[in-house]
mmCIF file of C-alpha atoms and ligand atoms in Angstrom:
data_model
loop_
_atom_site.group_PDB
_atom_site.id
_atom_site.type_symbol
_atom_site.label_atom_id
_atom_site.label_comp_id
_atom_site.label_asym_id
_atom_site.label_seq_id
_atom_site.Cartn_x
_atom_site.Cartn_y
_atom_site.Cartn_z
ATOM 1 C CA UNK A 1 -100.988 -60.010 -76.026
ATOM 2 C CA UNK A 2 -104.477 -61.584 -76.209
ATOM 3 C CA UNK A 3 -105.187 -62.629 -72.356
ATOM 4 C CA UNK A 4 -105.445 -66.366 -72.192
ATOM 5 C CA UNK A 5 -106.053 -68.079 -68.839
ATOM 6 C CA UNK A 6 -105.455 -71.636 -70.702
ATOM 7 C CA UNK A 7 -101.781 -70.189 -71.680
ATOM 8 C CA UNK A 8 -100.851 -69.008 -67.808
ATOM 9 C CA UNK A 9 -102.326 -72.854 -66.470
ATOM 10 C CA UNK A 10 -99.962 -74.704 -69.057
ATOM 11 C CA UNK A 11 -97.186 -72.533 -67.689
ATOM 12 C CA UNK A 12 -97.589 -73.191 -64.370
ATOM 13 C CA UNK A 13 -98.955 -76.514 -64.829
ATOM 14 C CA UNK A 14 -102.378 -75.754 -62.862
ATOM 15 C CA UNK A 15 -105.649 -76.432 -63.690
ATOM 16 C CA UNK A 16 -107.696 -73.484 -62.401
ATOM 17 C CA UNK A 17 -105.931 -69.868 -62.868
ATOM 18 C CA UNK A 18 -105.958 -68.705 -59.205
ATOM 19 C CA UNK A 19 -102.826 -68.247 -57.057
ATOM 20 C CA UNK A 20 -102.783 -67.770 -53.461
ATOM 21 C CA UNK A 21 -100.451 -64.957 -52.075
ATOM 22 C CA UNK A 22 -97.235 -66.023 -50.442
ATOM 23 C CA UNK A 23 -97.898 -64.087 -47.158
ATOM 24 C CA UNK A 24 -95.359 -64.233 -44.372
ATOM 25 C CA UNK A 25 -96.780 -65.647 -41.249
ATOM 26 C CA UNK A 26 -99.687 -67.207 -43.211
ATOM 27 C CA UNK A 27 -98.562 -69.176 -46.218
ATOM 28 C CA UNK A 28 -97.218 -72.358 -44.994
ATOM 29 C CA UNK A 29 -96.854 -75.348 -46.157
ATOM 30 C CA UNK A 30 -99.750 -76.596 -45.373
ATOM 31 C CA UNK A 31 -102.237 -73.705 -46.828
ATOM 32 C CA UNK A 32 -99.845 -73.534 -50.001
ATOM 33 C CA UNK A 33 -100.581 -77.285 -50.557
ATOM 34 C CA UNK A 34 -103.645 -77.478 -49.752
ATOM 35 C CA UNK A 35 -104.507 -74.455 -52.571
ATOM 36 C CA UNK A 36 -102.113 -76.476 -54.805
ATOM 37 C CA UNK A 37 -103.921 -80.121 -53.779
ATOM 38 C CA UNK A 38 -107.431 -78.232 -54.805
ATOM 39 C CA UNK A 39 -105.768 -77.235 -58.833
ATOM 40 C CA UNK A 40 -104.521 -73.720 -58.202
ATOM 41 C CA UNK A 41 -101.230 -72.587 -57.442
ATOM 42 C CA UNK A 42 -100.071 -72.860 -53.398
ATOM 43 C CA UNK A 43 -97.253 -70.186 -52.368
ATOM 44 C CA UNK A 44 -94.847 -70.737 -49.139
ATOM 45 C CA UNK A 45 -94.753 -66.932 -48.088
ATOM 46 C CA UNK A 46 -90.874 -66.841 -46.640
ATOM 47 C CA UNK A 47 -90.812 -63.213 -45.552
ATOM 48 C CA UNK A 48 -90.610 -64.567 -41.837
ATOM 49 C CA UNK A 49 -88.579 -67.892 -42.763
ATOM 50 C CA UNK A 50 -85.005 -67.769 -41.606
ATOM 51 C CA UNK A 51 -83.465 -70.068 -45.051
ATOM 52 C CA UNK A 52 -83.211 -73.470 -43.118
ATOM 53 C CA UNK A 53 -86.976 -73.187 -42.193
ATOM 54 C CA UNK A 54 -87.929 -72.256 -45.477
ATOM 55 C CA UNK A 55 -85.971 -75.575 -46.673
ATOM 56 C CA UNK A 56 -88.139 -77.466 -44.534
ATOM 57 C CA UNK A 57 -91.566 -76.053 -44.925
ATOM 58 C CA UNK A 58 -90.919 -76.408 -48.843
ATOM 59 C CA UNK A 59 -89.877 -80.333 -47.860
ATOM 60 C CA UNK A 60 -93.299 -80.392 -46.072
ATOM 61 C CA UNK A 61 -95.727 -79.427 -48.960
ATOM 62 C CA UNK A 62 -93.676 -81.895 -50.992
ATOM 63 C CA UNK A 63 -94.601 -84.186 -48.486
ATOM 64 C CA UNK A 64 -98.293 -82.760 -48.322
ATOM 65 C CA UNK A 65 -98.931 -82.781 -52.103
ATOM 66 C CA UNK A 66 -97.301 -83.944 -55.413
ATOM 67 C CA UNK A 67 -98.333 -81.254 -57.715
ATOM 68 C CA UNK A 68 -96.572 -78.079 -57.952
ATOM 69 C CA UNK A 69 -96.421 -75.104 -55.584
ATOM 70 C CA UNK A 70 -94.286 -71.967 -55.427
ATOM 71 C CA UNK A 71 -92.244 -69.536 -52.882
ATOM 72 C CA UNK A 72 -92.505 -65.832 -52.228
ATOM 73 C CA UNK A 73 -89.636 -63.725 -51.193
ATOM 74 C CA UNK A 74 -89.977 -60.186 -49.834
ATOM 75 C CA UNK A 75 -87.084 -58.779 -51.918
ATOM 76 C CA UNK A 76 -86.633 -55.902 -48.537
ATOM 77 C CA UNK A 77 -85.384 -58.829 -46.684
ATOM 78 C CA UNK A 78 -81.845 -58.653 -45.959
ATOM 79 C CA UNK A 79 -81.736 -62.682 -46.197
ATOM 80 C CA UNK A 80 -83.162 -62.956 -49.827
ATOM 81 C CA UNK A 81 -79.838 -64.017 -51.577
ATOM 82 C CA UNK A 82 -79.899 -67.370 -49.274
ATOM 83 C CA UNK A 83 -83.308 -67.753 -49.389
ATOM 84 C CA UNK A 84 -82.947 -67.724 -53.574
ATOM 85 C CA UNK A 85 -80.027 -70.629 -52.818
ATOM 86 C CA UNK A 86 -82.709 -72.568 -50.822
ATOM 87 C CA UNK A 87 -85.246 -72.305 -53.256
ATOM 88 C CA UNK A 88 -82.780 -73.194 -56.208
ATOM 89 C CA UNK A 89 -80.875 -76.185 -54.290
ATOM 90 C CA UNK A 90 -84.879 -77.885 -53.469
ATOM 91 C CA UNK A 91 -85.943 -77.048 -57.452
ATOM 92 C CA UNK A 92 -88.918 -74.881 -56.685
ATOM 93 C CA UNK A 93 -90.697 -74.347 -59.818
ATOM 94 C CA UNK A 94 -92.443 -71.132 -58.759
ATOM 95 C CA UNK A 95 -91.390 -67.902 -57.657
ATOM 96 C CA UNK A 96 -92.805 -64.734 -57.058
ATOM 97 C CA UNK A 97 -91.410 -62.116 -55.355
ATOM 98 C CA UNK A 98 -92.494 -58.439 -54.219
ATOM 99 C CA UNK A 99 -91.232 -55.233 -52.612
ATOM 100 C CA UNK A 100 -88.564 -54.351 -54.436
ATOM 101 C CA UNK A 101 -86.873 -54.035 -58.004
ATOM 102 C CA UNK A 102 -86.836 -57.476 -59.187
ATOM 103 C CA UNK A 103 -84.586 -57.424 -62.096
ATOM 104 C CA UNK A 104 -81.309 -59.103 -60.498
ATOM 105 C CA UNK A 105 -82.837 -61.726 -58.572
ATOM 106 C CA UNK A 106 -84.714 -63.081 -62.006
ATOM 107 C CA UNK A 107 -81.324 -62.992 -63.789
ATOM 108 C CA UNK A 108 -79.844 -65.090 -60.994
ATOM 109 C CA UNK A 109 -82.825 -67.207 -60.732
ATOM 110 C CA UNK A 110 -82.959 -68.037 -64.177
ATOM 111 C CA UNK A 111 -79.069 -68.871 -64.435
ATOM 112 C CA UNK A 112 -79.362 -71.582 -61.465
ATOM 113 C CA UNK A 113 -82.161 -72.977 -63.407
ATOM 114 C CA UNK A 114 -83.734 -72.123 -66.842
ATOM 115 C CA UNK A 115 -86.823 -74.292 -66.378
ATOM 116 C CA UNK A 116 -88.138 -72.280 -63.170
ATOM 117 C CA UNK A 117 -90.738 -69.384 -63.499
ATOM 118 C CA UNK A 118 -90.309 -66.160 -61.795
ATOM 119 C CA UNK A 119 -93.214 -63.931 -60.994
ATOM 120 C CA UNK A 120 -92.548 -60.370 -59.943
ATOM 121 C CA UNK A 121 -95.281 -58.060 -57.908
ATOM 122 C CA UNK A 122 -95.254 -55.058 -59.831
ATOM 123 C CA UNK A 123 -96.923 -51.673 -58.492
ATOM 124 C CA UNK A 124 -96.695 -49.669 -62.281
ATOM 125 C CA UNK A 125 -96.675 -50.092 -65.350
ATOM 126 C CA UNK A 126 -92.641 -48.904 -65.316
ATOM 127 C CA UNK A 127 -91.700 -51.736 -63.221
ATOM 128 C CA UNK A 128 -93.871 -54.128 -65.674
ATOM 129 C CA UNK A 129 -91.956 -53.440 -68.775
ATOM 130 C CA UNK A 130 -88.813 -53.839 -66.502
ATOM 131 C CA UNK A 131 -89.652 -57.095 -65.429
ATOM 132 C CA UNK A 132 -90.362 -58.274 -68.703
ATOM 133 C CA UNK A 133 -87.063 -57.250 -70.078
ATOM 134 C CA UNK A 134 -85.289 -59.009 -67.490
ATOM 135 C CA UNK A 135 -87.003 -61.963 -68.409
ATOM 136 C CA UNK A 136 -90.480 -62.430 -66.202
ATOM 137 C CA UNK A 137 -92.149 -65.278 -67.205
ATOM 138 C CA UNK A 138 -95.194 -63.517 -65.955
ATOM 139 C CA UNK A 139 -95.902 -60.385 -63.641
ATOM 140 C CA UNK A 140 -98.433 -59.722 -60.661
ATOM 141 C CA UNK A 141 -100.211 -56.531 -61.212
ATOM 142 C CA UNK A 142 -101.392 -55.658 -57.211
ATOM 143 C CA UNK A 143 -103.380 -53.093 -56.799
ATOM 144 C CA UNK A 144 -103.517 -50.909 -54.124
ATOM 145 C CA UNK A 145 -106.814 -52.719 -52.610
ATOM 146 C CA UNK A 146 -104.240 -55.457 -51.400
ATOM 147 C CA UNK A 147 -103.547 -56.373 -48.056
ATOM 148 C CA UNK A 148 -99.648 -55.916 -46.533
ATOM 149 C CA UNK A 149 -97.188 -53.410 -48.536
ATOM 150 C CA UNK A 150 -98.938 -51.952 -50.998
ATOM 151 C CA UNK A 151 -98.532 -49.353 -54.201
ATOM 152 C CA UNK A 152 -100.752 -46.689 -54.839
ATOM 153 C CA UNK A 153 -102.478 -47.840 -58.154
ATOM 154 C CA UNK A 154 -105.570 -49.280 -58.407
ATOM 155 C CA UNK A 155 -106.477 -52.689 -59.615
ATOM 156 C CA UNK A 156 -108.898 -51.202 -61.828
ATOM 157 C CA UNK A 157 -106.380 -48.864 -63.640
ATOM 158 C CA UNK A 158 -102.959 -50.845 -62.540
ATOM 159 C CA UNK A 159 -104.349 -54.568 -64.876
ATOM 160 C CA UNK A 160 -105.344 -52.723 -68.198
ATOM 161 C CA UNK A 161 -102.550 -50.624 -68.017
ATOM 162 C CA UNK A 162 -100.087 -53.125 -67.177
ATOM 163 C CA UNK A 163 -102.123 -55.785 -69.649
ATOM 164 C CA UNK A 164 -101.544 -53.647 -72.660
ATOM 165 C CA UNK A 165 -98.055 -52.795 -72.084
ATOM 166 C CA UNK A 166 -96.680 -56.101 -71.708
ATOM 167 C CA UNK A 167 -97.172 -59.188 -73.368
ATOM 168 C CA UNK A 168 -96.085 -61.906 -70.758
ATOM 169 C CA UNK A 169 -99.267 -63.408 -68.672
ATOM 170 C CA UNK A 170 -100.957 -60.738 -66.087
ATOM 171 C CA UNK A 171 -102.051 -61.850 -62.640
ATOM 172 C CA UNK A 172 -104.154 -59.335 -61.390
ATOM 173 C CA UNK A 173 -104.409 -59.374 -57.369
ATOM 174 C CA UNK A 174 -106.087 -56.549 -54.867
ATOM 175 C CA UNK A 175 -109.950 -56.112 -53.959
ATOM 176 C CA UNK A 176 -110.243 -59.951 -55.706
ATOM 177 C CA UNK A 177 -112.325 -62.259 -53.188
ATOM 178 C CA UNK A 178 -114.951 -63.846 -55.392
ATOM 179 C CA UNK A 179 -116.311 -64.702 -58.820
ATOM 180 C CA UNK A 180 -116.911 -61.725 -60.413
ATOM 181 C CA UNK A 181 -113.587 -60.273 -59.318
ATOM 182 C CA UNK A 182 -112.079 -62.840 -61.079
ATOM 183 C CA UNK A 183 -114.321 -62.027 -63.939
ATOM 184 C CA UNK A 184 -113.499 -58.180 -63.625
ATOM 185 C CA UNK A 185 -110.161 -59.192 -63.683
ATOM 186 C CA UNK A 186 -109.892 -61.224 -67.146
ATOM 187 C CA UNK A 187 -112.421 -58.517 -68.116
ATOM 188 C CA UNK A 188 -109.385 -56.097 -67.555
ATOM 189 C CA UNK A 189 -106.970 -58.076 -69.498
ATOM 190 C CA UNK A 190 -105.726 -60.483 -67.098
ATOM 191 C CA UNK A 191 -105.012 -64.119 -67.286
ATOM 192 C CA UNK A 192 -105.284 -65.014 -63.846
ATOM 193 C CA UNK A 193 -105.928 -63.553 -60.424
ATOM 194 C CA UNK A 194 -103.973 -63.851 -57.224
ATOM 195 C CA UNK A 195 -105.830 -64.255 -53.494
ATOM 196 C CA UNK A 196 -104.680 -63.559 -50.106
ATOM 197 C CA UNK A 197 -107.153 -62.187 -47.877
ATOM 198 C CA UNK A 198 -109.879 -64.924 -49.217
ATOM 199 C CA UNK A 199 -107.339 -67.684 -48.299
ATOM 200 C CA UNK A 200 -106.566 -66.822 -44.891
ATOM 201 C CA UNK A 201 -110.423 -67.119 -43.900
ATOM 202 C CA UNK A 202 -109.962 -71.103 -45.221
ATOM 203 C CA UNK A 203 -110.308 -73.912 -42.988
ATOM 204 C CA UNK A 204 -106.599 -75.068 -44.109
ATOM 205 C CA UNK A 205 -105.041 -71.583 -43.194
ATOM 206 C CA UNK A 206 -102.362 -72.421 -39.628
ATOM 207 C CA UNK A 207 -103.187 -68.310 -38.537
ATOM 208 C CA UNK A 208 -104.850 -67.930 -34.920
ATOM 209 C CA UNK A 209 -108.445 -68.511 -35.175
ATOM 210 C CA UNK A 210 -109.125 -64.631 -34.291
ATOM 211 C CA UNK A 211 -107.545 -63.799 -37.305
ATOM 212 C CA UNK A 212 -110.043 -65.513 -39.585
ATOM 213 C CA UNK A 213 -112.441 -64.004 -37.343
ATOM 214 C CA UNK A 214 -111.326 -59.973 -37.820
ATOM 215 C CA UNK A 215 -111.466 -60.647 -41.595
ATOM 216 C CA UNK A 216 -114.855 -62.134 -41.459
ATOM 217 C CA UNK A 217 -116.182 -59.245 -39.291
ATOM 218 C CA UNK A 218 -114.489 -56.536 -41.375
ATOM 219 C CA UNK A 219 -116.929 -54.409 -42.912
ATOM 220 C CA UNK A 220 -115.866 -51.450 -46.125
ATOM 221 C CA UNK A 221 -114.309 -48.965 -44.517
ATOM 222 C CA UNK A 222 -112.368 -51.108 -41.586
ATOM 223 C CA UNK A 223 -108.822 -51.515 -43.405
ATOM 224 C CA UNK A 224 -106.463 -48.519 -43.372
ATOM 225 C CA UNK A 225 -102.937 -48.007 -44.926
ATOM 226 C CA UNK A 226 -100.180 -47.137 -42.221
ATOM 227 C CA UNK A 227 -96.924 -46.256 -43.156
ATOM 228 C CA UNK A 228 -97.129 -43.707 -46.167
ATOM 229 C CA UNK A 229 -94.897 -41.149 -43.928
ATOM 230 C CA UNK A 230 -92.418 -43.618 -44.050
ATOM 231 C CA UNK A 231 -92.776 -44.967 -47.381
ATOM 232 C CA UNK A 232 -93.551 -48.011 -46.409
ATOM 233 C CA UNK A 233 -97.405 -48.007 -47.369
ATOM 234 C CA UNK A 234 -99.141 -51.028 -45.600
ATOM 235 C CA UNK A 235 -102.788 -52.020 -45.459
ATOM 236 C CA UNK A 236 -104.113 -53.506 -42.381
ATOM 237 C CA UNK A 237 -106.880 -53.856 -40.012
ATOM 238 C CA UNK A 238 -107.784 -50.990 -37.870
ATOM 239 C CA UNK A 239 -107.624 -51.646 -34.361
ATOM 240 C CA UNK A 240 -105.277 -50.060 -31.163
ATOM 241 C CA UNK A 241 -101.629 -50.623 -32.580
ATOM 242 C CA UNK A 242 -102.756 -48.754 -35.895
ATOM 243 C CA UNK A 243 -104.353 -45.676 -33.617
ATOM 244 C CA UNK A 244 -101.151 -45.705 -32.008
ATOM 245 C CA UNK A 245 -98.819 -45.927 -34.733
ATOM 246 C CA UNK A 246 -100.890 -43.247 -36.732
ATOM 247 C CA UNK A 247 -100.473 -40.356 -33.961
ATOM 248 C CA UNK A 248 -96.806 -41.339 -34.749
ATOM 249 C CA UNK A 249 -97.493 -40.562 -37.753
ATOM 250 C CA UNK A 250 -98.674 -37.317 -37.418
ATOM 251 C CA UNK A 251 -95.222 -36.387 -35.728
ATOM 252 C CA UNK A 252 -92.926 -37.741 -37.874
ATOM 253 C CA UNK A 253 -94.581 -35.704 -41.089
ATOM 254 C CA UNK A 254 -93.321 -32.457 -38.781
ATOM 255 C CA UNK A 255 -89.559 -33.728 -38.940
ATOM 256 C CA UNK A 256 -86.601 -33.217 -41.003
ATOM 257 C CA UNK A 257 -83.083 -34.546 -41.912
ATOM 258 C CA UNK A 258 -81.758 -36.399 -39.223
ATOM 259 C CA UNK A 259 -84.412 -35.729 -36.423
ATOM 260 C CA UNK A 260 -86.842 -37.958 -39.506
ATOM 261 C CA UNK A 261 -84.225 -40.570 -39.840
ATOM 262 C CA UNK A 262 -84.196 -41.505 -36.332
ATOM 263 C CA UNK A 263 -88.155 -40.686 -35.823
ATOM 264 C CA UNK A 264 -88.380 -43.155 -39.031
ATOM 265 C CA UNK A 265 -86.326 -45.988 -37.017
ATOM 266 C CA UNK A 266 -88.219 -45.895 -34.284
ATOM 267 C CA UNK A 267 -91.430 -46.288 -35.658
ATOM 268 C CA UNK A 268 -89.991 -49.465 -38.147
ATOM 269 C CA UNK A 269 -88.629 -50.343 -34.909
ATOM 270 C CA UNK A 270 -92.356 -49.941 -33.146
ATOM 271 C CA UNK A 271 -93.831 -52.422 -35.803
ATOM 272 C CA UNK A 272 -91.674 -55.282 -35.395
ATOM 273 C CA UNK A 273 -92.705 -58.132 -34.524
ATOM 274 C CA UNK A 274 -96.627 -57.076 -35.091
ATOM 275 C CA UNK A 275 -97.588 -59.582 -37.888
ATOM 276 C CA UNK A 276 -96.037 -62.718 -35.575
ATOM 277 C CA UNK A 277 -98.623 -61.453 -32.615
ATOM 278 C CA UNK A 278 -101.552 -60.899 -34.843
ATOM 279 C CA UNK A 279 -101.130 -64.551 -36.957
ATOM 280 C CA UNK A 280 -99.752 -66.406 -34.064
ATOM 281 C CA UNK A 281 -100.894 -65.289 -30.679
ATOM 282 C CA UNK A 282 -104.178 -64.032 -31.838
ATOM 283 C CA UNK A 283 -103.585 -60.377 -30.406
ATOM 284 C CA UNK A 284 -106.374 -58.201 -32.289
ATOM 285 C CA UNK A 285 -105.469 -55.294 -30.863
ATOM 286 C CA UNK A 286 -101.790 -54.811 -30.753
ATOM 287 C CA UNK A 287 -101.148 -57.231 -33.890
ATOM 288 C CA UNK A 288 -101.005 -55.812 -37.326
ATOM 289 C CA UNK A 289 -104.213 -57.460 -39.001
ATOM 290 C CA UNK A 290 -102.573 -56.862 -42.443
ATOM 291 C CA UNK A 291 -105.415 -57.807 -44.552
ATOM 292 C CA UNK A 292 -107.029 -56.381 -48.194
ATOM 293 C CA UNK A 293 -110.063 -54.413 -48.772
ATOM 294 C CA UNK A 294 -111.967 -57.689 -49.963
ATOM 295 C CA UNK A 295 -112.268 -58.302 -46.370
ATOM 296 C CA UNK A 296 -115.191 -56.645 -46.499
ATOM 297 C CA UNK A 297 -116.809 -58.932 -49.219
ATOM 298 C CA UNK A 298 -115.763 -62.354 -46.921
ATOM 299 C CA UNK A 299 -118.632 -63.826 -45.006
ATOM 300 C CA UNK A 300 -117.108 -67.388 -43.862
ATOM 301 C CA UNK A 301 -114.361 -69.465 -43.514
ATOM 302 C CA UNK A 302 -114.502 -72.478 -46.330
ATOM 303 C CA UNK A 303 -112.155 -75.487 -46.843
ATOM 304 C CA UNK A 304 -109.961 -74.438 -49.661
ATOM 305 C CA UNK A 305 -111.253 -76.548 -52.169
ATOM 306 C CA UNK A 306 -114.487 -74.840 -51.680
ATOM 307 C CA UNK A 307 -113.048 -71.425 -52.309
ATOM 308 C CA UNK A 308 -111.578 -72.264 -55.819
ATOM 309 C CA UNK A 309 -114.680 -74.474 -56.652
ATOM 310 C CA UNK A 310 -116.946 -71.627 -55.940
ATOM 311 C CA UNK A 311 -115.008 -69.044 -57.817
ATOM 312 C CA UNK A 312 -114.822 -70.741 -60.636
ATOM 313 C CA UNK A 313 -118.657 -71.942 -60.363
ATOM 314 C CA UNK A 314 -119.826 -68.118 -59.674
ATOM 315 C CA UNK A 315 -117.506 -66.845 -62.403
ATOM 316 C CA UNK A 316 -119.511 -68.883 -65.252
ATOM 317 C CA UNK A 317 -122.595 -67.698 -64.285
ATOM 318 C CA UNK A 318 -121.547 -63.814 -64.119
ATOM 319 C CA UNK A 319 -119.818 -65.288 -67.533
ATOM 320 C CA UNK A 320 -123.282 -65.774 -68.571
ATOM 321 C CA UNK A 321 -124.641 -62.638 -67.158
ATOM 322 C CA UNK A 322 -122.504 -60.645 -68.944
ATOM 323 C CA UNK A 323 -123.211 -61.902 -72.409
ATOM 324 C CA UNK A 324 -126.836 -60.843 -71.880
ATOM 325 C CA UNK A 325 -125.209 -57.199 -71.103
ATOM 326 C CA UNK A 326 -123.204 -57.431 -73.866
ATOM 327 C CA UNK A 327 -126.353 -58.090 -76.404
ATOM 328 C CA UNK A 328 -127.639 -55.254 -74.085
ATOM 329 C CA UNK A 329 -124.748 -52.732 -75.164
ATOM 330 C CA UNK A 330 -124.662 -54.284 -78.638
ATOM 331 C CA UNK A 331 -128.159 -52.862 -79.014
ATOM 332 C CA UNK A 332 -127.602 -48.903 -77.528
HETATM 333 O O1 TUI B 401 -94.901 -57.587 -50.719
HETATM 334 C C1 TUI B 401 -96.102 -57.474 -50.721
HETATM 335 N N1 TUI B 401 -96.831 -57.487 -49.583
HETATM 336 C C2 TUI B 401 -96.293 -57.558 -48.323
HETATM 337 S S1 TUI B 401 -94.669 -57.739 -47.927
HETATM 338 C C3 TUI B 401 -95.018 -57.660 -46.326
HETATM 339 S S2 TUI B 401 -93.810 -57.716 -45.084
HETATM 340 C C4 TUI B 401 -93.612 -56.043 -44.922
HETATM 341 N N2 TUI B 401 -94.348 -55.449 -44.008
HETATM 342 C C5 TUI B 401 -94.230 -54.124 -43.841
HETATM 343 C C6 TUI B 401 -93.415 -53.381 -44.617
HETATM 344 C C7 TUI B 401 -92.687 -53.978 -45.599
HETATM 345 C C8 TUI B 401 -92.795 -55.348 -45.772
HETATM 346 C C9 TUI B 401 -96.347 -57.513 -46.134
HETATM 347 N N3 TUI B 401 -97.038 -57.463 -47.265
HETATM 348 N N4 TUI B 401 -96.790 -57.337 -51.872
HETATM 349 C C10 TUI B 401 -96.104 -57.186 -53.106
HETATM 350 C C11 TUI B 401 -95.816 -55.771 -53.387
HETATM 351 N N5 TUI B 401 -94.723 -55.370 -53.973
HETATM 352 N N6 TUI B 401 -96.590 -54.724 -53.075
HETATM 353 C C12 TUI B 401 -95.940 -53.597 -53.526
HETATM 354 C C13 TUI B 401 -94.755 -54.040 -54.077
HETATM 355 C C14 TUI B 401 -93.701 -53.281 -54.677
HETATM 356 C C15 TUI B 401 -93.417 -51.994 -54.271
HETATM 357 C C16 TUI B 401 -92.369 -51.301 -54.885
HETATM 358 C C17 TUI B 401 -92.951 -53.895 -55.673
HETATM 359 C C18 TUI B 401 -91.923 -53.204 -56.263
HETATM 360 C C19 TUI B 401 -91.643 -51.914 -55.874
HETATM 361 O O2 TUI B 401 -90.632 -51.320 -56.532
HETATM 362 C C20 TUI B 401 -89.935 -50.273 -55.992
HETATM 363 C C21 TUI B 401 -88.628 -50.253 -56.706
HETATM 364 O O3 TUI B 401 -87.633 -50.584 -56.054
HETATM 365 O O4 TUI B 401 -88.643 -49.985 -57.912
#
């Protein structure tokens, strides 16, 4: 299909094409409304909701803003069957979900209500088609430049690739902070982009204030992905935990069989609770900073408003830009 950001705004009644990432810890009510207030499309991130608090905070950004706003689910989490029933029984229109094989949870979605749009993260181009088959209304190609779990594609190759072998909407997210990612991206064949790490330096965002901070002061080369020993690849801020956690690392790649099933455990086991320390109490250091590589291209924290306004501002002008380079390569 033709990319058309006009198409993926009727479907999920928006005006601008730009989602913000439903990260646990981070997207509450009151950033997901707020990015929903300003024309794009908020997400409740529920990966650290028992179901009863998710009920609430989605009761809250109905209270916080009338248009409409979505939920993530971590499909990992051992609660996501009552978390579905939540977001069913309060008629969420949105949801996206990531970490897992999606397939089932879109079936039952879509039974308990054939007006709501599910969203799938998908790391390949395997799990793209898939999605689409099971009936996707649109999927999330994240590339591995992406903040929290991650898969090992690129955005660059992961959007084309995923773009021309399905022919639902594409959301392109990973490495996109500004403008002319979100030009890059519908250069690439998507028809929207998805935000995390730009929305948690935003005045609205309810993380500690030394989270904001760490992202603003990240420079290229300051994220780094724990977890590949383990297959759970995430991408985060570097800082003591990560040093720690890394010369675990290094041990558990030595082990076998049983002796790396328990090793495995214990490290899982060494990470809990990290993300709650880092967005809540503020702890730099022994927090896990999970944050994307477009860290290093945020300078300041802006109202969200501001954010989409100036993406969408800067991404006519590179618009514009690139029709001169176009006459440019029309003339080689
Ligand atoms: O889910 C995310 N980002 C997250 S979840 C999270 S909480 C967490 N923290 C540590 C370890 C595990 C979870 C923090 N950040 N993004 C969406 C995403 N989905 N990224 C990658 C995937 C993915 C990976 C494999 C989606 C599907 C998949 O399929 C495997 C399969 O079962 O076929």
């Amino acid at each position: 299909m033709q990319n058309n950001p006009g198409r993926l705004c009727e479907i999920l009644k928006i005006d601008y094409p730009i989602i913000q990432g439903g990260m646990a810890w981070v997207s509450t009510a009151e950033l997901a409304a707020a990015v929903s207030n300003a024309g794009g499309l908020g997400i409740i991130g529920s990966g650290n909701m028992p179901p009863e608090i998710l009920r609430s905070e989605i009761r809250k950004a109905r209270e916080l803003t009338k248009k409409p706003f979505g939920v993530n689910v971590i499909l990992l989490n051992p609660d996501v069957d009552r978390l579905l029933e939540v977001i069913l029984e309060e008629n969420v229109s949105v949801v996206t979900m990531g970490a897992g094989d999606p397939a089932s949870r879109i079936k039952f979605l879509k039974q308990g209500n054939n007006e709501i749009k599910v969203i799938p993260v998908v790391p390949t181009g395997a799990l793209a088609r898939r999605a689409e088959r099971n009936g996707a209304d649109a999927v999330i190609a994240e590339g591995t430049e992406a903040g929290g779990h991650i898969g090992d594609l690129s955005t660059m190759v992961l959007v084309p690739l995923v773009s021309s072998l399905v022919s639902i909407p594409v959301i392109a997210a990973g490495g996109i902070a500004d403008g002319r990612g979100f030009v890059a991206a519908l250069a690439l064949g998507a028809s929207g982009v998805q935000l995390g790490t730009r929305f948690i330096a935003s005045e609205e965002c309810t993380v500690h204030p030394n989270y904001k901070e760490a992202i603003i002061k990240a420079r290229d080369r300051d994220t780094i992905v724990t977890g590949r020993s383990i297959n759970l690849p995430c991408r985060v801020i570097r800082n003591e935990f990560t040093r720690e956690y890394q010369k675990k690392e290094k041990e558990i790649i030595l082990l076998e069989g049983e002796e790396f099933q328990n090793a495995r455990l214990e490290l899982e086991e060494y990470a809990i609770g990290r993300l709650r320390l880092a967005a809540k109490e503020g702890d730099m250091e022994q927090g896990s900073v999970m944050a994307g590589q477009s860290a290093a291209l945020i300078n300041d924290i802006k109202p969200v408003k501001q954010i989409i306004n100036d993406i969408m501002e800067e991404a006519q002008k590179y618009f514009k830009k690139i029709s001169h380079l176009g006459e440019a390569i029309l003339e080689i």
